[in-house]
Coordinates of C-alpha atoms and ligand atoms in Angstrom, one line a residue:
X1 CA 32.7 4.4 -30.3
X2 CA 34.9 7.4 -29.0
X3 CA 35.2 8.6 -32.8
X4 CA 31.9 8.7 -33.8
X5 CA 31.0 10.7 -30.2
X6 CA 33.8 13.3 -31.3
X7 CA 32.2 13.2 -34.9
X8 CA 28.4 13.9 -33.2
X9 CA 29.9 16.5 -30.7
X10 CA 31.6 18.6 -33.6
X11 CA 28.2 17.8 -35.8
X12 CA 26.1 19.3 -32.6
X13 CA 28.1 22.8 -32.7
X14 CA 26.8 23.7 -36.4
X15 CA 23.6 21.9 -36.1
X16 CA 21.8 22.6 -32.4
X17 CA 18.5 20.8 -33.3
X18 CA 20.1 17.6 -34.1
X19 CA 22.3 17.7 -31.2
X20 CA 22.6 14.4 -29.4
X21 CA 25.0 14.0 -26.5
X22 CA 25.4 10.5 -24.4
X23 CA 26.6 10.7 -21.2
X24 CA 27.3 6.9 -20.5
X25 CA 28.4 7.0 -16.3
X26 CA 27.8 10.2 -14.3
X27 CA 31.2 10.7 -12.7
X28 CA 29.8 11.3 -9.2
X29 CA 28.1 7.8 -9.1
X30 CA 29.8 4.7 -11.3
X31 CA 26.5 2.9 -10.2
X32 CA 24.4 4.8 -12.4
X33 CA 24.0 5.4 -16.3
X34 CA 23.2 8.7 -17.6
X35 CA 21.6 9.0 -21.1
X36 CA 20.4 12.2 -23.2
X37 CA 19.1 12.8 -26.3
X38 CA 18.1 16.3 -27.4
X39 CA 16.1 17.7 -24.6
X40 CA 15.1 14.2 -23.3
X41 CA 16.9 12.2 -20.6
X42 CA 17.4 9.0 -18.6
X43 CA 18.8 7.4 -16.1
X44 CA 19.5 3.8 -14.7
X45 CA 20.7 2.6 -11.7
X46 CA 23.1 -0.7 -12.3
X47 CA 20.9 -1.6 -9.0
X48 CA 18.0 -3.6 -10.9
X49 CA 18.6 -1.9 -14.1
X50 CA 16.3 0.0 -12.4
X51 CA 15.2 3.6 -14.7
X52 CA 14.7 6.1 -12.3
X53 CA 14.2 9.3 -14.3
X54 CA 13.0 10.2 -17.5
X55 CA 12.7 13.5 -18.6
X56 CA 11.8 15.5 -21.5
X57 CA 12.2 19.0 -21.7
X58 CA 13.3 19.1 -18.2
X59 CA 9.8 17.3 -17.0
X60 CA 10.6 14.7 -14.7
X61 CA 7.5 11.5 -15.8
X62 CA 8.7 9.4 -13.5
X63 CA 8.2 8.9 -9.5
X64 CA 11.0 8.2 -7.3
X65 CA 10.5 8.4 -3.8
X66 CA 12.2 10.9 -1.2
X67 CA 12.5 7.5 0.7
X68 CA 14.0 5.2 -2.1
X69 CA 16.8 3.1 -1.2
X70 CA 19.7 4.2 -3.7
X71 CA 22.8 2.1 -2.1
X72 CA 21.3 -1.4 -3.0
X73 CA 20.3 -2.6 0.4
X74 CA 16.9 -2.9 -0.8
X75 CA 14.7 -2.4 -4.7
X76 CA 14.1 1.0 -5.1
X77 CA 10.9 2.7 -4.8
X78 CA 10.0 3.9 -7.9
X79 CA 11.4 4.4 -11.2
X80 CA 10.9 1.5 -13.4
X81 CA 11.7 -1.8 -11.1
X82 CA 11.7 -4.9 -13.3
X83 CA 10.0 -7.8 -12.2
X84 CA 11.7 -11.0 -13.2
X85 CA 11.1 -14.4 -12.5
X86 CA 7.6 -14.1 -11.5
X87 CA 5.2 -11.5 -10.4
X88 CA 4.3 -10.8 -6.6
X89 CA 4.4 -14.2 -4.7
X90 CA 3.7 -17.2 -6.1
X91 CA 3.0 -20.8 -4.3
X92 CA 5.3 -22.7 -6.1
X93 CA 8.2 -20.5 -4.9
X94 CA 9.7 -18.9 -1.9
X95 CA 12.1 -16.1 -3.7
X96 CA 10.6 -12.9 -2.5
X97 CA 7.8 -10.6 -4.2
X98 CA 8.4 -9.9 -7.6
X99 CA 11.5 -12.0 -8.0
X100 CA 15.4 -11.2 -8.1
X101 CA 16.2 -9.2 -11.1
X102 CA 15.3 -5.7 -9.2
X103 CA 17.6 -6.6 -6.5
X104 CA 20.6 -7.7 -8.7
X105 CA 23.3 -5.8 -9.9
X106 CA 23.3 -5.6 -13.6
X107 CA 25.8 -4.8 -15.9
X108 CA 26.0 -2.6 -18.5
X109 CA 27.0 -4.0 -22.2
X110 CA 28.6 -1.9 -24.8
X111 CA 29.0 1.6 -24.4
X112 CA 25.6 3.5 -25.4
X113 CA 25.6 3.8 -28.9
X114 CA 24.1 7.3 -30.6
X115 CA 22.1 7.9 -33.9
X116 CA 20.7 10.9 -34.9
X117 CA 17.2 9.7 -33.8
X118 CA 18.2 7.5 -30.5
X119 CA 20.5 6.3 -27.7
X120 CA 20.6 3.3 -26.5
X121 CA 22.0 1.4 -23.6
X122 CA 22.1 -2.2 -22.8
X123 CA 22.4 -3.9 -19.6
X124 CA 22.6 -7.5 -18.9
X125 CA 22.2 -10.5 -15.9
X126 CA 22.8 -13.9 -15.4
X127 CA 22.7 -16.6 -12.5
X128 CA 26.2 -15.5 -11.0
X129 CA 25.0 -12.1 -10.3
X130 CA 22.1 -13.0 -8.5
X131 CA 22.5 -12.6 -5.0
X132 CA 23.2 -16.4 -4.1
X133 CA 20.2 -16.6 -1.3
X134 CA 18.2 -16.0 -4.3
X135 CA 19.7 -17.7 -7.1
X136 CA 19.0 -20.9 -4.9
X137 CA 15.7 -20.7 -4.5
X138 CA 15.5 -20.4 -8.6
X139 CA 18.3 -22.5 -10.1
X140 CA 17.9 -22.1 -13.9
X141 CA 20.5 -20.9 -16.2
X142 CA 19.1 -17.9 -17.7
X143 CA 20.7 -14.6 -19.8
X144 CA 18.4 -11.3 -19.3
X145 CA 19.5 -8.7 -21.8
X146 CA 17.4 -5.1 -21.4
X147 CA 17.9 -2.7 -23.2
X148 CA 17.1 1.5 -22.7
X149 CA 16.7 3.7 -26.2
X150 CA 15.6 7.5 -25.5
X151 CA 14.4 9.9 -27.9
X152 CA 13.0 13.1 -28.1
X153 CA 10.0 12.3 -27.2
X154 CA 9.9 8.4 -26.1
X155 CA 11.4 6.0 -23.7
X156 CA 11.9 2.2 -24.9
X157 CA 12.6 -0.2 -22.5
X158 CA 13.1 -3.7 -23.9
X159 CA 13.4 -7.1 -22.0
X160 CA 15.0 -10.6 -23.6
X161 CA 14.6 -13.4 -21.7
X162 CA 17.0 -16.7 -22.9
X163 CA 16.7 -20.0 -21.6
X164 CA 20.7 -21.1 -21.5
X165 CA 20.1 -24.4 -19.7
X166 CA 18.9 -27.9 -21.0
X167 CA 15.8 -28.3 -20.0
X168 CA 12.7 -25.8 -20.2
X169 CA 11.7 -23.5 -17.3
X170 CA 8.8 -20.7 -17.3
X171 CA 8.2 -17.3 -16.1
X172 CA 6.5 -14.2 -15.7
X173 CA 7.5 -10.6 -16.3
X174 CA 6.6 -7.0 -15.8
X175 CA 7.7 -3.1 -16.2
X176 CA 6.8 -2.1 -12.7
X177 CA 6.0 1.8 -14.2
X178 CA 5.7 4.5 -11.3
X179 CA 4.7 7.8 -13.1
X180 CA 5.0 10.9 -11.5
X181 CA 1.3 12.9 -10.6
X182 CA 0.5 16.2 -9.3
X183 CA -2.4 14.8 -6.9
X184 CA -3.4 11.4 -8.4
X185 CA -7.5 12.3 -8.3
X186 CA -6.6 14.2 -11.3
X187 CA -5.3 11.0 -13.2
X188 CA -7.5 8.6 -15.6
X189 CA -5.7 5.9 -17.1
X190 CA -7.1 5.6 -21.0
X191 CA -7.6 2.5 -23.0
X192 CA -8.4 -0.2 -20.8
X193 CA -12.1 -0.2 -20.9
X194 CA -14.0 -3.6 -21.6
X195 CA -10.5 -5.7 -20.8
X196 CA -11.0 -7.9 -18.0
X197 CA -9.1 -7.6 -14.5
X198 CA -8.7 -9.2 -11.3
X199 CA -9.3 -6.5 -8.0
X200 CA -6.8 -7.4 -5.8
X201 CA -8.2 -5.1 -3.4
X202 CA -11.4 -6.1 -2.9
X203 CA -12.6 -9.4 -0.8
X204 CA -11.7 -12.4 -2.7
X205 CA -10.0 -10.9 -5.5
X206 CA -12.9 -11.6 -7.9
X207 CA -12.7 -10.5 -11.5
X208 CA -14.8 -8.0 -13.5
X209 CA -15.1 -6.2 -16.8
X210 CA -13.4 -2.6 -16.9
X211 CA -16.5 -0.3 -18.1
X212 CA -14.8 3.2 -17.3
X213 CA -12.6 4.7 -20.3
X214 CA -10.8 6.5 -17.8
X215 CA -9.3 4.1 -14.5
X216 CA -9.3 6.7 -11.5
X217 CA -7.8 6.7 -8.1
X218 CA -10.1 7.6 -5.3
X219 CA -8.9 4.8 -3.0
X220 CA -6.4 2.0 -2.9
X221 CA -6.3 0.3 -6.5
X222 CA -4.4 -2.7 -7.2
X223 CA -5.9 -4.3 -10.8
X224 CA -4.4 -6.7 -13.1
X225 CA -6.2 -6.4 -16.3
X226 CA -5.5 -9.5 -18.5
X227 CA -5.1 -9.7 -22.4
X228 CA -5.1 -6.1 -23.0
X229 CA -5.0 -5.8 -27.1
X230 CA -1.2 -5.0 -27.8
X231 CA -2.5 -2.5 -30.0
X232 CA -4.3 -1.1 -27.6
X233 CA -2.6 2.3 -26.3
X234 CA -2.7 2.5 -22.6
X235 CA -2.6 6.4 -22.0
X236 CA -1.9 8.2 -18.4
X237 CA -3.4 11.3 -18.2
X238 CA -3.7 14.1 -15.8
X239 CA -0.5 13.8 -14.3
X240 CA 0.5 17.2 -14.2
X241 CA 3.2 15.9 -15.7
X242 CA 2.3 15.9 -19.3
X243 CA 0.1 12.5 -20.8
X244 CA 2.1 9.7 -21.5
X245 CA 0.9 7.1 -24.1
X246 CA 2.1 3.3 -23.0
X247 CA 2.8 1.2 -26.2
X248 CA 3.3 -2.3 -25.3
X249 CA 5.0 -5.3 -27.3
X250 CA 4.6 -8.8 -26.3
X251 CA 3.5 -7.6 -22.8
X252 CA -0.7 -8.4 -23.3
X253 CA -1.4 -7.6 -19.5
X254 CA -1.7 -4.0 -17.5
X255 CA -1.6 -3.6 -13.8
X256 CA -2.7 0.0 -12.4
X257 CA -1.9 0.3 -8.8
X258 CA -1.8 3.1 -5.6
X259 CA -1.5 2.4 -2.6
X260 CA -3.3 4.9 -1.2
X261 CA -3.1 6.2 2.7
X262 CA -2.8 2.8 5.0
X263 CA -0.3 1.3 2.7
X264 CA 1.4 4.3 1.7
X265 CA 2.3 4.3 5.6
X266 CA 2.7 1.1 6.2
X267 CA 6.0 0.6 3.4
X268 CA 9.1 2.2 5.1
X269 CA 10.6 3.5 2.1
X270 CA 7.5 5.5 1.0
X271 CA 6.6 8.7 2.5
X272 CA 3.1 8.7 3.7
X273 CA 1.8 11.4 1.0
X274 CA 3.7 10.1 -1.7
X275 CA 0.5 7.9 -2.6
X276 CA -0.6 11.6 -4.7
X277 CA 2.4 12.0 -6.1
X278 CA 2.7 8.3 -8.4
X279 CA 0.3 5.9 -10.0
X280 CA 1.9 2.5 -11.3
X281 CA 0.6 1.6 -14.9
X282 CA 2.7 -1.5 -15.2
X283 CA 2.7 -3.2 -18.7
X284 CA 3.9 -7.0 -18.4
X285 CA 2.9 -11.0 -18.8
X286 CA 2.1 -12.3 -15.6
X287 CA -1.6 -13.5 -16.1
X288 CA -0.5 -16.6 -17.6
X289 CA 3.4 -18.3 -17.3
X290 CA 5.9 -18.3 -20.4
X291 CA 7.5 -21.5 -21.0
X292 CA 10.5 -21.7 -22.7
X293 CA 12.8 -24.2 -24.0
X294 CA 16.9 -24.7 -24.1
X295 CA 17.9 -22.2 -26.3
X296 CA 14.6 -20.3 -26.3
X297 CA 14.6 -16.7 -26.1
X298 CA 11.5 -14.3 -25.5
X299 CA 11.5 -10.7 -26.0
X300 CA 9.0 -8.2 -24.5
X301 CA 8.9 -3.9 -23.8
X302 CA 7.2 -1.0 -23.7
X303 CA 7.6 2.8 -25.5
X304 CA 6.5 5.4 -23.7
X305 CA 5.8 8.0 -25.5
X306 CA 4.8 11.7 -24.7
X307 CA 1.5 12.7 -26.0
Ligands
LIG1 O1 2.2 -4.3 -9.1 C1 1.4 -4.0 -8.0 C2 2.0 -4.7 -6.8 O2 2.2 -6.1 -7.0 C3 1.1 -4.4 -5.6 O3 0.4 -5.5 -5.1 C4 2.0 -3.8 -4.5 O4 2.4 -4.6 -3.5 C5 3.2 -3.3 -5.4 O5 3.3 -4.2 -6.5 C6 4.5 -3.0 -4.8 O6 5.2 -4.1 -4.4 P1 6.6 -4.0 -3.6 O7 7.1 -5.4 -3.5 O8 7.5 -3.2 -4.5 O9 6.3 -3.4 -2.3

């Protein structure tokens, strides 16, 4: 709403500490959305609606790598790449790892809209804007509406799934988090200890019950820990970066993942040291599949929050 903006603009010259200031489309690139609020700020690539910085008092949480695709040709490293219709590879489909909706372009809804607490942005996708290689190989009609709200001091990113066809499909989802780390042997990732995961780095993938209170990296990790307690606050420390407490809703299961050396230099778009500079703490629903019915709608997200 043009008014209100001139309204909050005027309002911000006699009252700094409230000051709020939306900056819906940098100028220099129409494919991305730019977002402040206070000293906090965002942005989102169309790409995916794909976050790839958040910062709060000019501290950059969130890992985006020197080697990240930007021009669409491929998701982009880092960020926050949402995975949408199913996580990784699954049997019963041949759409590529981690499904479509990081490699569509989105589009943005209303302009972002300003309170004196928030901004928020909303971005939305549906079959037609699926690359039509990939919308084959998953032909449901579906509306995905996400939504980005920044504060001062947290970072809510919200998914809604809707089924718009007649019959019932399922799915899985997840908030592929990169967070940025100076050196990633300094990071412990809080609040998962006694959930169960599966090690998808070790031979045979075989389950086991988290007994650390702190998940560290000292080798490749790649762990899905299933049912976390929603309630449960998933908090990455040690980053260098300032801790970063992950509230989830409707999202009960937490992958933590780093590639470490041989995969770091085995993915082209990843520099080969990058592995210490990012863990992934990814909130999302993927142990189990979400079925949902014509009409149906399911609604999941996380707030990140600085501690
Ligand atoms: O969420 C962890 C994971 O599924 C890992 O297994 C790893 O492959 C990672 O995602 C990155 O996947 P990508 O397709 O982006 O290379």
């Amino acid at each position: 709403m043009p008014g209100k903006f001139m309204n909050r603009k005027a309002f911000c010259i006699f009252n700094l500490t409230l000051c709020v200031f939306a900056k819906p489309v940098d100028a220099s690139n129409p494919a991305k959305v730019l977002l402040s609020h206070g000293n906090a700020s965002v942005e989102i690539y169309l790409f995916g609606a794909t976050v790839t910085s958040w910062k709060v008092g000019g501290v950059e949480k969130i890992f985006l790598s020197k080697k990240a695709h930007l021009d669409g040709s491929k998701a982009i490293r880092g960020g926050i790449p949402l995975v949408f219709p199913h996580f990784g590879t699954i049997p019963t489909s041949t759409l590529p790892q981690h499904g479509f909706a990081r490699v569509s372009t989105w589009s943005r809804l209303d302009p972002p809209s300003e309170t004196e607490t928030a901004t928020s942005v909303a971005f939305t996708l549906s079959p037609r804007a699926v690359p039509a290689a990939l919308a084959a190989k998953w032909p449901h009609a579906f509306r995905l509406t996400y939504t980005v709200t920044l504060t001062t001091d947290t970072l809510t990113t919200t998914l809604k799934v809707e089924n718009t066809a007649d019959v019932a499909w399922e799915f899985t989802s997840l908030l592929h988090t990169y967070f940025a780390t100076r050196g990633v042997a300094h990071v412990g990732v809080k609040g998962l200890e006694g959930a169960s995961f599966v090690d998808k780095v070790a031979e045979g993938a075989p389950r086991a019950v988290e007994s650390r209170t702190a998940v560290i990296v000292a080798g490749e990790v790649d762990r899905v820990y299933e049912g976390v307690d929603d309630k449960a606050e998933v908090t990455v420390t040690g980053t260098g970066h300032g801790d970063v407490v992950v509230h989830r809703t409707n999202l009960p299961d937490v992958v933590v993942w780093n590639p470490w050396t041989d995969k770091a230099k085995a993915m082209a778009d990843f520099g080969d040291d990058e592995f210490d500079n990012m863990i992934c703490v990814e909130a999302g629903s993927v142990a189990k599949f979400i079925s949902l019915q014509p009409g149906e709608t399911w609604t999941g997200g996380q707030t990140l929050k600085t501690a």
